[in-house]
Amino acid sequence: IYPLSKGGVSGTVVDAKLVFSVALKCNASSIVIAHNHPSGNLKPSEADLRLTKKLKEAGNYLDVKVLDHIILSREGYYSFADESQM
């Protein structure tokens, strides 16, 4: 587990270079990314969808597979893999 970004109430910045620098330093062959939605809304935002696509594409170039992107809240979780969005 690596805490990459800490944001405000409405968003945060995720730098793909930092995500994969950690993965590569750990010699990871795959990763799972996760973040929370303090609002409790588990529906992925447009930014969540763009980030998932961007990280998945970057991982393909680096041979580091992005297995899942999980959104967590007090209400439960949303898994991009479970919803066939990976």
mmCIF file of C-alpha atoms in Angstrom:
data_model
loop_
_atom_site.group_PDB
_atom_site.id
_atom_site.type_symbol
_atom_site.label_atom_id
_atom_site.label_comp_id
_atom_site.label_asym_id
_atom_site.label_seq_id
_atom_site.Cartn_x
_atom_site.Cartn_y
_atom_site.Cartn_z
ATOM 1 C CA ILE A 1 0.000 0.000 0.000
ATOM 2 C CA TYR A 2 1.397 3.352 -1.041
ATOM 3 C CA PRO A 3 -0.519 6.579 -0.291
ATOM 4 C CA LEU A 4 0.075 8.569 -3.452
ATOM 5 C CA SER A 5 -2.176 11.586 -3.263
ATOM 6 C CA LYS A 6 -4.158 13.436 -0.652
ATOM 7 C CA GLY A 7 -6.827 15.732 -1.968
ATOM 8 C CA GLY A 8 -9.606 17.990 -0.940
ATOM 9 C CA VAL A 9 -13.330 17.409 -0.738
ATOM 10 C CA SER A 10 -13.909 17.597 -4.490
ATOM 11 C CA GLY A 11 -10.782 16.072 -5.986
ATOM 12 C CA THR A 12 -7.098 15.295 -6.079
ATOM 13 C CA VAL A 13 -4.278 15.011 -8.597
ATOM 14 C CA VAL A 14 -2.847 11.630 -9.545
ATOM 15 C CA ASP A 15 0.420 11.644 -11.479
ATOM 16 C CA ALA A 16 0.858 8.477 -13.562
ATOM 17 C CA LYS A 17 4.639 8.889 -13.378
ATOM 18 C CA LEU A 18 4.510 8.603 -9.588
ATOM 19 C CA VAL A 19 2.135 5.618 -9.694
ATOM 20 C CA PHE A 20 4.437 3.665 -11.961
ATOM 21 C CA SER A 21 7.682 4.815 -10.352
ATOM 22 C CA VAL A 22 6.528 3.087 -7.166
ATOM 23 C CA ALA A 23 5.389 -0.004 -9.073
ATOM 24 C CA LEU A 24 8.672 -0.239 -10.969
ATOM 25 C CA LYS A 25 10.782 0.270 -7.834
ATOM 26 C CA CYS A 26 8.885 -2.646 -6.280
ATOM 27 C CA ASN A 27 9.400 -4.789 -9.392
ATOM 28 C CA ALA A 28 5.625 -5.174 -9.590
ATOM 29 C CA SER A 29 4.132 -7.054 -12.501
ATOM 30 C CA SER A 30 0.656 -5.761 -11.663
ATOM 31 C CA ILE A 31 -1.061 -3.181 -9.466
ATOM 32 C CA VAL A 32 -4.461 -2.344 -8.029
ATOM 33 C CA ILE A 33 -5.338 1.299 -7.531
ATOM 34 C CA ALA A 34 -7.920 2.520 -5.053
ATOM 35 C CA HIS A 35 -9.324 5.766 -3.758
ATOM 36 C CA ASN A 36 -12.201 6.911 -1.611
ATOM 37 C CA HIS A 37 -15.338 8.914 -2.285
ATOM 38 C CA PRO A 38 -16.135 10.684 0.999
ATOM 39 C CA SER A 39 -19.561 11.607 -0.397
ATOM 40 C CA GLY A 40 -20.573 7.942 -0.334
ATOM 41 C CA ASN A 41 -21.434 8.031 -4.053
ATOM 42 C CA LEU A 42 -19.846 4.959 -5.604
ATOM 43 C CA LYS A 43 -20.476 5.945 -9.223
ATOM 44 C CA PRO A 44 -17.170 6.640 -11.009
ATOM 45 C CA SER A 45 -16.733 10.240 -12.095
ATOM 46 C CA GLU A 46 -15.513 11.217 -15.559
ATOM 47 C CA ALA A 47 -12.132 11.915 -13.947
ATOM 48 C CA ASP A 48 -12.124 8.382 -12.470
ATOM 49 C CA LEU A 49 -12.869 6.901 -15.899
ATOM 50 C CA ARG A 50 -10.142 8.975 -17.593
ATOM 51 C CA LEU A 51 -7.595 8.101 -14.908
ATOM 52 C CA THR A 52 -8.352 4.386 -15.179
ATOM 53 C CA LYS A 53 -7.936 4.464 -18.955
ATOM 54 C CA LYS A 54 -4.719 6.484 -18.713
ATOM 55 C CA LEU A 55 -3.149 4.207 -16.096
ATOM 56 C CA LYS A 56 -4.215 1.071 -17.932
ATOM 57 C CA GLU A 57 -2.606 2.315 -21.166
ATOM 58 C CA ALA A 58 0.575 3.412 -19.386
ATOM 59 C CA GLY A 59 0.788 0.062 -17.620
ATOM 60 C CA ASN A 60 0.548 -1.749 -20.948
ATOM 61 C CA TYR A 61 3.641 0.107 -22.196
ATOM 62 C CA LEU A 62 5.564 -0.731 -19.021
ATOM 63 C CA ASP A 63 4.378 -4.352 -18.700
ATOM 64 C CA VAL A 64 2.722 -3.518 -15.380
ATOM 65 C CA LYS A 65 -0.884 -4.645 -15.605
ATOM 66 C CA VAL A 66 -3.520 -2.571 -13.805
ATOM 67 C CA LEU A 67 -5.753 -5.316 -12.387
ATOM 68 C CA ASP A 68 -8.432 -3.134 -10.822
ATOM 69 C CA HIS A 69 -9.419 0.356 -9.760
ATOM 70 C CA ILE A 70 -11.521 0.334 -6.615
ATOM 71 C CA ILE A 71 -13.611 3.202 -5.269
ATOM 72 C CA LEU A 72 -14.314 2.959 -1.539
ATOM 73 C CA SER A 73 -16.924 4.646 0.630
ATOM 74 C CA ARG A 74 -18.786 3.946 3.847
ATOM 75 C CA GLU A 75 -21.570 2.564 1.649
ATOM 76 C CA GLY A 76 -19.389 -0.139 0.086
ATOM 77 C CA TYR A 77 -17.115 -0.287 -2.935
ATOM 78 C CA TYR A 78 -17.106 -0.127 -6.718
ATOM 79 C CA SER A 79 -14.704 -2.354 -8.639
ATOM 80 C CA PHE A 80 -13.927 -1.487 -12.243
ATOM 81 C CA ALA A 81 -12.914 -5.125 -12.789
ATOM 82 C CA ASP A 82 -16.160 -6.471 -11.351
ATOM 83 C CA GLU A 83 -18.084 -4.117 -13.653
ATOM 84 C CA SER A 84 -16.058 -5.269 -16.716
ATOM 85 C CA GLN A 85 -14.478 -1.834 -17.132
ATOM 86 C CA MET A 86 -10.900 -3.047 -17.093
#
